[in-house]
Amino acid sequence: MAQSMAKLPVVIILDMAKGYGWEPGSFGYEMVAKVRRLKDAAYAANVQVIHVNSMRRPTDHLEGNPTMMVGTEALDVIPELQPTNKDIIIYKRYLSGFSHNDLDYTLRTMGCDLVIIAGASTDNTVLWTSADAHQCRYRVVVVEDCTMVHRENEPPGAKEGALRIIRTVLKGEVIPLDQVISKYLVRRG
Amino acid sequence: MAQSMAKLPVVIILDMAKGYGWEPGSFGYEMVAKVRRLKDAAYAANVQVIHVNSMRRPTDHLEGNPTMMVGTEALDVIPELQPTNKDIIIYKRYLSGFSHNDLDYTLRTMGCDLVIIAGASTDNTVLWTSADAHQCRYRVVVVEDCTMVHRENEPPGAKEGALRIIRTVLKGEVIPLDQVISKYLVRRG
Amino acid sequence: MAQSMAKLPVVIILDMAKGYGWEPGSFGYEMVAKVRRLKDAAYAANVQVIHVNSMRRPTDHLEGNPTMMVGTEALDVIPELQPTNKDIIIYKRYLSGFSHNDLDYTLRTMGCDLVIIAGASTDNTVLWTSADAHQCRYRVVVVEDCTMVHRENEPPGAKEGALRIIRTVLKGEVIPLDQVISKYLVRRG
Amino acid sequence: MAQSMAKLPVVIILDMAKGYGWEPGSFGYEMVAKVRRLKDAAYAANVQVIHVNSMRRPTDHLEGNPTMMVGTEALDVIPELQPTNKDIIIYKRYLSGFSHNDLDYTLRTMGCDLVIIAGASTDNTVLWTSADAHQCRYRVVVVEDCTMVHRENEPPGAKEGALRIIRTVLKGEVIPLDQVISKYLVRRG
C-alpha cells in the first residue's frame, strides 16, 4: 500500500529515563524488553532513534516537588536501553516530546516524514507528542505494546482511551511491535 | 481559597463556527445556549472572550476534502454567538487552539494567567488547547457543560475520557458553567 | 548552476500596507512600481505570492501610540498591489514576517524551499524575516531594488548595512529584480 | 527613572564557547576579561547568568563543514568563564539564542522582564537574539564593550551598524559595562 511507504521514519522513545523508576520488578517494567527490541530493530534497519526525556530547571516555578531536575542522573536513559551513542538525546521541558526544544527542527532537517512513537505515558507524553507530530504534519505511528500508562491505580480504560483519540482524532496508526517492524523497520540504505 | 484567585482570566471558545454545522435541531445544538450564557457572563465580568476557529489554506496538502477554507463563511462565528465586536478572533491552522497562530502571544501580552476553555470537541481541540495552555503555564479551567464531542456515534465515554486526562494529567479544573461564573467571572475593574 | 534551482520558490512581500503611508509622492513611493513588477512576474511564473502585514491588538500593551491595529484599513495591502485574491495574506504580530503566525507552517506545507523577499524596511522586517527564514532552513533571496529603509532621515548606509548582514551572515542572495525574475520566476507547471 | 527598574534582569552570554577559538592572543580575546567582569557582577548582584552556545547535529544537512557538533568539547564554555555551575546552559540550534530551544520558556517561567546581552557576534547571534527577545517582549540591553564581531577582516562599521539597528529598530539600550553594572546589576534579595 503506497500509504505505508515512509521516506524517512524515525523512532521516538519517550521518558524511559532513570527518574521514572523503571526498575526490575517495578510497575510496568516488562515493557522495557519490548522497547529494547524496538531499538534493536531500528538499528538493524538503519533508522534513527531519538530518546526524548523530561528536564526541569530549578527556576521553573512548578508546584509541588518536581523531579527530573537538570544535572541529575534522573534524566539519563535507563541502562537496559544503553548504549545511546547511536541515538539522538533531546530534552523536553514539559509534557510533550516537542515542548520547548529542537525535536521538530531535528526531524525536519533530517527529512523525517513519519514518527514511530513508544514510551510512557500513553495518556500524557505519548498523547501530546502524537498530537504535536501530527500538527507539524509528520505521520504518526504508535507502538501499541511499547506504550503504557506508567502510573499505578489508573482506571482500566486509560490507555485504550488515549489510543482511541490517537486513532480517531489524529488518524494515527496504532499497531503492535511486530507489525511496526515488518512495515516500517525494514533495512534501509 | 487563594488558588482560585486569577489575576487575569480569559474565556476561549473553540470552533463554534458556521462550518461545523451548529444549526437548530442539529446534533449537540443545545450547547450553544450555554456558551451564549458563558459569553454574557464574561462580558458582565469585563473578562475578554477569544474565539478560536479553524482555518485551512488550499496549499495545505491535507488529505481528503478539507473544510474550513480561508475566505469562506464557514470560518465565521455562528450567529447565536454574535456580535463578536467585543471579542478577539484568532484562527488556528490545525487542531489545537494554539496551532501556528498568535494565541499564546496575545494571552501573554494581556497578562493572562488562567484560561477558561469551552467549545468542541472535548477529545480534540479542547484537549490539545488545554495541553498547550498548561505547557505555556496558564492555569486551565474547562467548562464541563460548555464542551462536547461534536461528532455523532462516538462511544459514550469519549467526552469523559478526555476530561479525565485534563483533570488528572493536566491538573485542569473541570467544572460546570454555574461554578465557573461564580468562581471566575465576577465583575472586574 | 545546480544551486540556483529551487523546487518551490515563494514571493514574500512585507508591510506594503496602507498604514505605512505608501502614497504617490511620499517617501520611497517609487519602489511600489517595482514591487508591482515583481508580483506580475510571480503570477506569470505561477509562483505563489504571500503578503505579510503587521497587525497589533489593543491588548498588546505596546508603548507609545501603536498603529496597524486589527480591524482597521491600515492593515490592507495598498491599492497599487491589488487585487490580492491570488495571494495569501498573513498577519505578523510584531517585526518579523514569521512572528507569531502561520507563515512557517504555510511555507512548509506548500513544500517551499526558497523565499524571495521584498518590501520594507530592509533593516527591520526584511532583516528579521530573512533571519527567521534562514533559521527555518529556507534559502533566502532578497530583491535589492524592491526593498528599502522606509523611514526618512536614516543614515545613508542603513540599507546597505542590513543587506551586508543578509549576504555575509545569512548567506542570502541579494540581487536586483531583473536577475530575480530571470533566475527564479520562470514559468512553472 | 522608572523605566530603568527591571523586575528580574537576566544576563545572557552568547557563543563564548571553546569551538569559537577564544584563545589568549587570538582575535578579540581581550573581550573575555570584560565578560568575566560581567559574570562576576551578575553573581554579586544575585542575577542569573545564562550561557547560550551553538549546537549542531550530524543530521542537520548543513552545507560546508559545520563545527559545534553535539557531543564535542567545542560546545563547552571557555575556561576563563568557568565555573558554570551557577549558570544555566542552553544550546541554540542555529543563529539566534532563541533558536529551537527552551530559552524563552526558561526566561518566562523565571519571571524575567529584561535581558542583558553579551557575546559574539554583534551582527549575528547578538542581533538575532536581541530581535527575538524584543519580539517576545523582554526589554533588551546590550553590553557595548562585551560584544564584538568575532570574525577578522570585517569592514570597520560592522559592529556599529548592528548596534544601530538594536538601538533604532529594537529600541534596545546599548551601554557600556560600567553603566550596565551600576544600573542593572545592583544587589537583589
PDB file of N, CA, C and O in Angstrom, chain C residues 6-54:
ATOM      1  N   ALA C   6      15.451  25.995  -7.607  1.00  0.00           N
ATOM      2  CA  ALA C   6      14.621  25.927  -6.413  1.00  0.00           C
ATOM      3  C   ALA C   6      13.475  24.992  -6.731  1.00  0.00           C
ATOM      4  O   ALA C   6      12.911  25.041  -7.819  1.00  0.00           O
ATOM      5  N   LYS C   7      13.135  24.134  -5.789  1.00  0.00           N
ATOM      6  CA  LYS C   7      11.980  23.264  -6.004  1.00  0.00           C
ATOM      7  C   LYS C   7      10.709  24.081  -6.022  1.00  0.00           C
ATOM      8  O   LYS C   7       9.871  23.948  -6.884  1.00  0.00           O
ATOM      9  N   LEU C   8      10.570  24.953  -5.036  1.00  0.00           N
ATOM     10  CA  LEU C   8       9.353  25.749  -4.944  1.00  0.00           C
ATOM     11  C   LEU C   8       9.646  27.099  -4.308  1.00  0.00           C
ATOM     12  O   LEU C   8       9.618  27.241  -3.083  1.00  0.00           O
ATOM     13  N   PRO C   9       9.911  28.102  -5.142  1.00  0.00           N
ATOM     14  CA  PRO C   9      10.102  29.450  -4.603  1.00  0.00           C
ATOM     15  C   PRO C   9       8.761  30.089  -4.268  1.00  0.00           C
ATOM     16  O   PRO C   9       7.744  29.761  -4.879  1.00  0.00           O
ATOM     17  N   VAL C  10       8.769  30.972  -3.303  1.00  0.00           N
ATOM     18  CA  VAL C  10       7.579  31.745  -2.928  1.00  0.00           C
ATOM     19  C   VAL C  10       8.013  33.192  -2.753  1.00  0.00           C
ATOM     20  O   VAL C  10       9.110  33.452  -2.231  1.00  0.00           O
ATOM     21  N   VAL C  11       7.195  34.123  -3.211  1.00  0.00           N
ATOM     22  CA  VAL C  11       7.494  35.547  -3.061  1.00  0.00           C
ATOM     23  C   VAL C  11       6.797  36.075  -1.808  1.00  0.00           C
ATOM     24  O   VAL C  11       5.583  35.900  -1.651  1.00  0.00           O
ATOM     25  N   ILE C  12       7.559  36.704  -0.938  1.00  0.00           N
ATOM     26  CA  ILE C  12       7.007  37.282   0.289  1.00  0.00           C
ATOM     27  C   ILE C  12       7.164  38.796   0.242  1.00  0.00           C
ATOM     28  O   ILE C  12       8.283  39.299   0.109  1.00  0.00           O
ATOM     29  N   ILE C  13       6.058  39.504   0.343  1.00  0.00           N
ATOM     30  CA  ILE C  13       6.075  40.965   0.278  1.00  0.00           C
ATOM     31  C   ILE C  13       5.685  41.511   1.649  1.00  0.00           C
ATOM     32  O   ILE C  13       4.600  41.231   2.156  1.00  0.00           O
ATOM     33  N   LEU C  14       6.571  42.289   2.211  1.00  0.00           N
ATOM     34  CA  LEU C  14       6.444  42.692   3.613  1.00  0.00           C
ATOM     35  C   LEU C  14       5.981  44.134   3.776  1.00  0.00           C
ATOM     36  O   LEU C  14       6.588  45.068   3.222  1.00  0.00           O
ATOM     37  N   ASP C  15       4.913  44.307   4.539  1.00  0.00           N
ATOM     38  CA  ASP C  15       4.477  45.623   5.010  1.00  0.00           C
ATOM     39  C   ASP C  15       4.210  46.644   3.916  1.00  0.00           C
ATOM     40  O   ASP C  15       4.443  47.841   4.115  1.00  0.00           O
ATOM     41  N   MET C  16       3.717  46.189   2.771  1.00  0.00           N
ATOM     42  CA  MET C  16       3.233  47.131   1.765  1.00  0.00           C
ATOM     43  C   MET C  16       1.742  47.347   2.046  1.00  0.00           C
ATOM     44  O   MET C  16       0.866  47.001   1.254  1.00  0.00           O
ATOM     45  N   ALA C  17       1.476  47.964   3.186  1.00  0.00           N
ATOM     46  CA  ALA C  17       0.112  48.124   3.689  1.00  0.00           C
ATOM     47  C   ALA C  17      -0.233  49.602   3.785  1.00  0.00           C
ATOM     48  O   ALA C  17       0.644  50.461   3.924  1.00  0.00           O
ATOM     49  N   LYS C  18      -1.530  49.863   3.718  1.00  0.00           N
ATOM     50  CA  LYS C  18      -2.000  51.252   3.731  1.00  0.00           C
ATOM     51  C   LYS C  18      -1.476  52.031   4.933  1.00  0.00           C
ATOM     52  O   LYS C  18      -1.178  53.214   4.833  1.00  0.00           O
ATOM     53  N   GLY C  19      -1.381  51.369   6.055  1.00  0.00           N
ATOM     54  CA  GLY C  19      -0.995  52.053   7.286  1.00  0.00           C
ATOM     55  C   GLY C  19       0.418  52.570   7.299  1.00  0.00           C
ATOM     56  O   GLY C  19       0.813  53.308   8.210  1.00  0.00           O
ATOM     57  N   TYR C  20       1.199  52.164   6.322  1.00  0.00           N
ATOM     58  CA  TYR C  20       2.587  52.622   6.300  1.00  0.00           C
ATOM     59  C   TYR C  20       2.827  53.790   5.340  1.00  0.00           C
ATOM     60  O   TYR C  20       3.975  54.142   5.065  1.00  0.00           O
ATOM     61  N   GLY C  21       1.749  54.356   4.820  1.00  0.00           N
ATOM     62  CA  GLY C  21       1.880  55.609   4.085  1.00  0.00           C
ATOM     63  C   GLY C  21       2.516  55.527   2.700  1.00  0.00           C
ATOM     64  O   GLY C  21       3.248  56.434   2.301  1.00  0.00           O
ATOM     65  N   TRP C  22       2.250  54.451   1.978  1.00  0.00           N
ATOM     66  CA  TRP C  22       2.739  54.385   0.584  1.00  0.00           C
ATOM     67  C   TRP C  22       1.788  55.166  -0.305  1.00  0.00           C
ATOM     68  O   TRP C  22       0.904  54.587  -0.941  1.00  0.00           O
ATOM     69  N   GLU C  23       1.956  56.465  -0.345  1.00  0.00           N
ATOM     70  CA  GLU C  23       1.084  57.318  -1.148  1.00  0.00           C
ATOM     71  C   GLU C  23       1.908  57.942  -2.269  1.00  0.00           C
ATOM     72  O   GLU C  23       3.084  58.267  -2.054  1.00  0.00           O
ATOM     73  N   PRO C  24       1.285  58.170  -3.443  1.00  0.00           N
ATOM     74  CA  PRO C  24       2.022  58.844  -4.524  1.00  0.00           C
ATOM     75  C   PRO C  24       2.694  60.106  -3.983  1.00  0.00           C
ATOM     76  O   PRO C  24       2.066  60.898  -3.287  1.00  0.00           O
ATOM     77  N   GLY C  25       3.969  60.245  -4.277  1.00  0.00           N
ATOM     78  CA  GLY C  25       4.705  61.426  -3.838  1.00  0.00           C
ATOM     79  C   GLY C  25       5.362  61.264  -2.484  1.00  0.00           C
ATOM     80  O   GLY C  25       6.223  62.051  -2.112  1.00  0.00           O
ATOM     81  N   SER C  26       4.976  60.271  -1.759  1.00  0.00           N
ATOM     82  CA  SER C  26       5.560  60.105  -0.421  1.00  0.00           C
ATOM     83  C   SER C  26       6.944  59.468  -0.512  1.00  0.00           C
ATOM     84  O   SER C  26       7.337  58.928  -1.545  1.00  0.00           O
ATOM     85  N   PHE C  27       7.630  59.529   0.564  1.00  0.00           N
ATOM     86  CA  PHE C  27       8.993  58.996   0.660  1.00  0.00           C
ATOM     87  C   PHE C  27       9.035  57.516   0.244  1.00  0.00           C
ATOM     88  O   PHE C  27       8.320  56.679   0.796  1.00  0.00           O
ATOM     89  N   GLY C  28       9.822  57.232  -0.764  1.00  0.00           N
ATOM     90  CA  GLY C  28      10.038  55.842  -1.150  1.00  0.00           C
ATOM     91  C   GLY C  28       8.986  55.265  -2.076  1.00  0.00           C
ATOM     92  O   GLY C  28       9.048  54.086  -2.430  1.00  0.00           O
ATOM     93  N   TYR C  29       8.026  56.102  -2.472  1.00  0.00           N
ATOM     94  CA  TYR C  29       6.897  55.576  -3.243  1.00  0.00           C
ATOM     95  C   TYR C  29       7.306  54.916  -4.554  1.00  0.00           C
ATOM     96  O   TYR C  29       6.626  54.006  -5.047  1.00  0.00           O
ATOM     97  N   GLU C  30       8.453  55.376  -5.110  1.00  0.00           N
ATOM     98  CA  GLU C  30       8.862  54.840  -6.415  1.00  0.00           C
ATOM     99  C   GLU C  30       9.120  53.334  -6.374  1.00  0.00           C
ATOM    100  O   GLU C  30       9.094  52.661  -7.395  1.00  0.00           O
ATOM    101  N   MET C  31       9.304  52.778  -5.194  1.00  0.00           N
ATOM    102  CA  MET C  31       9.541  51.332  -5.113  1.00  0.00           C
ATOM    103  C   MET C  31       8.281  50.515  -5.406  1.00  0.00           C
ATOM    104  O   MET C  31       8.351  49.345  -5.792  1.00  0.00           O
ATOM    105  N   VAL C  32       7.126  51.139  -5.214  1.00  0.00           N
ATOM    106  CA  VAL C  32       5.864  50.418  -5.389  1.00  0.00           C
ATOM    107  C   VAL C  32       5.747  49.818  -6.793  1.00  0.00           C
ATOM    108  O   VAL C  32       5.331  48.658  -6.956  1.00  0.00           O
ATOM    109  N   ALA C  33       6.140  50.568  -7.798  1.00  0.00           N
ATOM    110  CA  ALA C  33       6.042  50.078  -9.177  1.00  0.00           C
ATOM    111  C   ALA C  33       6.934  48.854  -9.392  1.00  0.00           C
ATOM    112  O   ALA C  33       6.590  47.937 -10.145  1.00  0.00           O
ATOM    113  N   LYS C  34       8.055  48.872  -8.735  1.00  0.00           N
ATOM    114  CA  LYS C  34       8.965  47.723  -8.841  1.00  0.00           C
ATOM    115  C   LYS C  34       8.330  46.477  -8.207  1.00  0.00           C
ATOM    116  O   LYS C  34       8.439  45.371  -8.732  1.00  0.00           O
ATOM    117  N   VAL C  35       7.716  46.660  -7.058  1.00  0.00           N
ATOM    118  CA  VAL C  35       7.093  45.521  -6.374  1.00  0.00           C
ATOM    119  C   VAL C  35       5.915  45.009  -7.203  1.00  0.00           C
ATOM    120  O   VAL C  35       5.658  43.801  -7.271  1.00  0.00           O
ATOM    121  N   ARG C  36       5.220  45.928  -7.865  1.00  0.00           N
ATOM    122  CA  ARG C  36       4.157  45.528  -8.798  1.00  0.00           C
ATOM    123  C   ARG C  36       4.729  44.612  -9.884  1.00  0.00           C
ATOM    124  O   ARG C  36       4.140  43.580 -10.215  1.00  0.00           O
ATOM    125  N   ARG C  37       5.878  44.999 -10.411  1.00  0.00           N
ATOM    126  CA  ARG C  37       6.515  44.155 -11.452  1.00  0.00           C
ATOM    127  C   ARG C  37       6.894  42.789 -10.883  1.00  0.00           C
ATOM    128  O   ARG C  37       6.761  41.769 -11.571  1.00  0.00           O
ATOM    129  N   LEU C  38       7.369  42.781  -9.664  1.00  0.00           N
ATOM    130  CA  LEU C  38       7.717  41.509  -9.022  1.00  0.00           C
ATOM    131  C   LEU C  38       6.486  40.614  -8.901  1.00  0.00           C
ATOM    132  O   LEU C  38       6.530  39.414  -9.213  1.00  0.00           O
ATOM    133  N   LYS C  39       5.371  41.192  -8.449  1.00  0.00           N
ATOM    134  CA  LYS C  39       4.144  40.408  -8.326  1.00  0.00           C
ATOM    135  C   LYS C  39       3.702  39.863  -9.679  1.00  0.00           C
ATOM    136  O   LYS C  39       3.343  38.690  -9.804  1.00  0.00           O
ATOM    137  N   ASP C  40       3.737  40.723 -10.700  1.00  0.00           N
ATOM    138  CA  ASP C  40       3.282  40.281 -12.022  1.00  0.00           C
ATOM    139  C   ASP C  40       4.170  39.159 -12.562  1.00  0.00           C
ATOM    140  O   ASP C  40       3.680  38.209 -13.177  1.00  0.00           O
ATOM    141  N   ALA C  41       5.449  39.279 -12.311  1.00  0.00           N
ATOM    142  CA  ALA C  41       6.367  38.225 -12.762  1.00  0.00           C
ATOM    143  C   ALA C  41       6.085  36.926 -12.018  1.00  0.00           C
ATOM    144  O   ALA C  41       6.146  35.830 -12.594  1.00  0.00           O
ATOM    145  N   ALA C  42       5.768  37.036 -10.744  1.00  0.00           N
ATOM    146  CA  ALA C  42       5.438  35.831  -9.970  1.00  0.00           C
ATOM    147  C   ALA C  42       4.166  35.186 -10.516  1.00  0.00           C
ATOM    148  O   ALA C  42       4.113  33.970 -10.716  1.00  0.00           O
ATOM    149  N   TYR C  43       3.147  36.016 -10.784  1.00  0.00           N
ATOM    150  CA  TYR C  43       1.911  35.464 -11.349  1.00  0.00           C
ATOM    151  C   TYR C  43       2.206  34.756 -12.675  1.00  0.00           C
ATOM    152  O   TYR C  43       1.728  33.648 -12.923  1.00  0.00           O
ATOM    153  N   ALA C  44       2.976  35.433 -13.517  1.00  0.00           N
ATOM    154  CA  ALA C  44       3.284  34.858 -14.836  1.00  0.00           C
ATOM    155  C   ALA C  44       4.018  33.529 -14.697  1.00  0.00           C
ATOM    156  O   ALA C  44       3.868  32.628 -15.527  1.00  0.00           O
ATOM    157  N   ALA C  45       4.805  33.414 -13.643  1.00  0.00           N
ATOM    158  CA  ALA C  45       5.595  32.195 -13.444  1.00  0.00           C
ATOM    159  C   ALA C  45       4.858  31.172 -12.598  1.00  0.00           C
ATOM    160  O   ALA C  45       5.409  30.117 -12.278  1.00  0.00           O
ATOM    161  N   ASN C  46       3.637  31.494 -12.229  1.00  0.00           N
ATOM    162  CA  ASN C  46       2.849  30.574 -11.396  1.00  0.00           C
ATOM    163  C   ASN C  46       3.509  30.328 -10.026  1.00  0.00           C
ATOM    164  O   ASN C  46       3.481  29.216  -9.498  1.00  0.00           O
ATOM    165  N   VAL C  47       4.090  31.403  -9.524  1.00  0.00           N
ATOM    166  CA  VAL C  47       4.734  31.328  -8.208  1.00  0.00           C
ATOM    167  C   VAL C  47       3.835  32.029  -7.183  1.00  0.00           C
ATOM    168  O   VAL C  47       3.340  33.132  -7.439  1.00  0.00           O
ATOM    169  N   GLN C  48       3.617  31.403  -6.053  1.00  0.00           N
ATOM    170  CA  GLN C  48       2.724  31.960  -5.028  1.00  0.00           C
ATOM    171  C   GLN C  48       3.302  33.243  -4.431  1.00  0.00           C
ATOM    172  O   GLN C  48       4.490  33.306  -4.108  1.00  0.00           O
ATOM    173  N   VAL C  49       2.432  34.250  -4.268  1.00  0.00           N
ATOM    174  CA  VAL C  49       2.798  35.484  -3.572  1.00  0.00           C
ATOM    175  C   VAL C  49       2.124  35.485  -2.199  1.00  0.00           C
ATOM    176  O   VAL C  49       0.945  35.168  -2.078  1.00  0.00           O
ATOM    177  N   ILE C  50       2.897  35.834  -1.195  1.00  0.00           N
ATOM    178  CA  ILE C  50       2.342  35.992   0.154  1.00  0.00           C
ATOM    179  C   ILE C  50       2.609  37.411   0.631  1.00  0.00           C
ATOM    180  O   ILE C  50       3.759  37.853   0.650  1.00  0.00           O
ATOM    181  N   HIS C  51       1.548  38.128   0.950  1.00  0.00           N
ATOM    182  CA  HIS C  51       1.712  39.428   1.612  1.00  0.00           C
ATOM    183  C   HIS C  51       1.726  39.205   3.115  1.00  0.00           C
ATOM    184  O   HIS C  51       0.825  38.537   3.646  1.00  0.00           O
ATOM    185  N   VAL C  52       2.704  39.754   3.773  1.00  0.00           N
ATOM    186  CA  VAL C  52       2.725  39.689   5.239  1.00  0.00           C
ATOM    187  C   VAL C  52       2.709  41.115   5.773  1.00  0.00           C
ATOM    188  O   VAL C  52       3.647  41.892   5.529  1.00  0.00           O
ATOM    189  N   ASN C  53       1.636  41.445   6.466  1.00  0.00           N
ATOM    190  CA  ASN C  53       1.473  42.796   7.001  1.00  0.00           C
ATOM    191  C   ASN C  53       1.390  42.750   8.529  1.00  0.00           C
ATOM    192  O   ASN C  53       0.981  41.754   9.108  1.00  0.00           O
ATOM    193  N   SER C  54       1.762  43.852   9.125  1.00  0.00           N
ATOM    194  CA  SER C  54       1.706  43.951  10.590  1.00  0.00           C
ATOM    195  C   SER C  54       0.277  43.981  11.101  1.00  0.00           C
ATOM    196  O   SER C  54      -0.627  44.452  10.416  1.00  0.00           O
TER     197      SER C  54
END
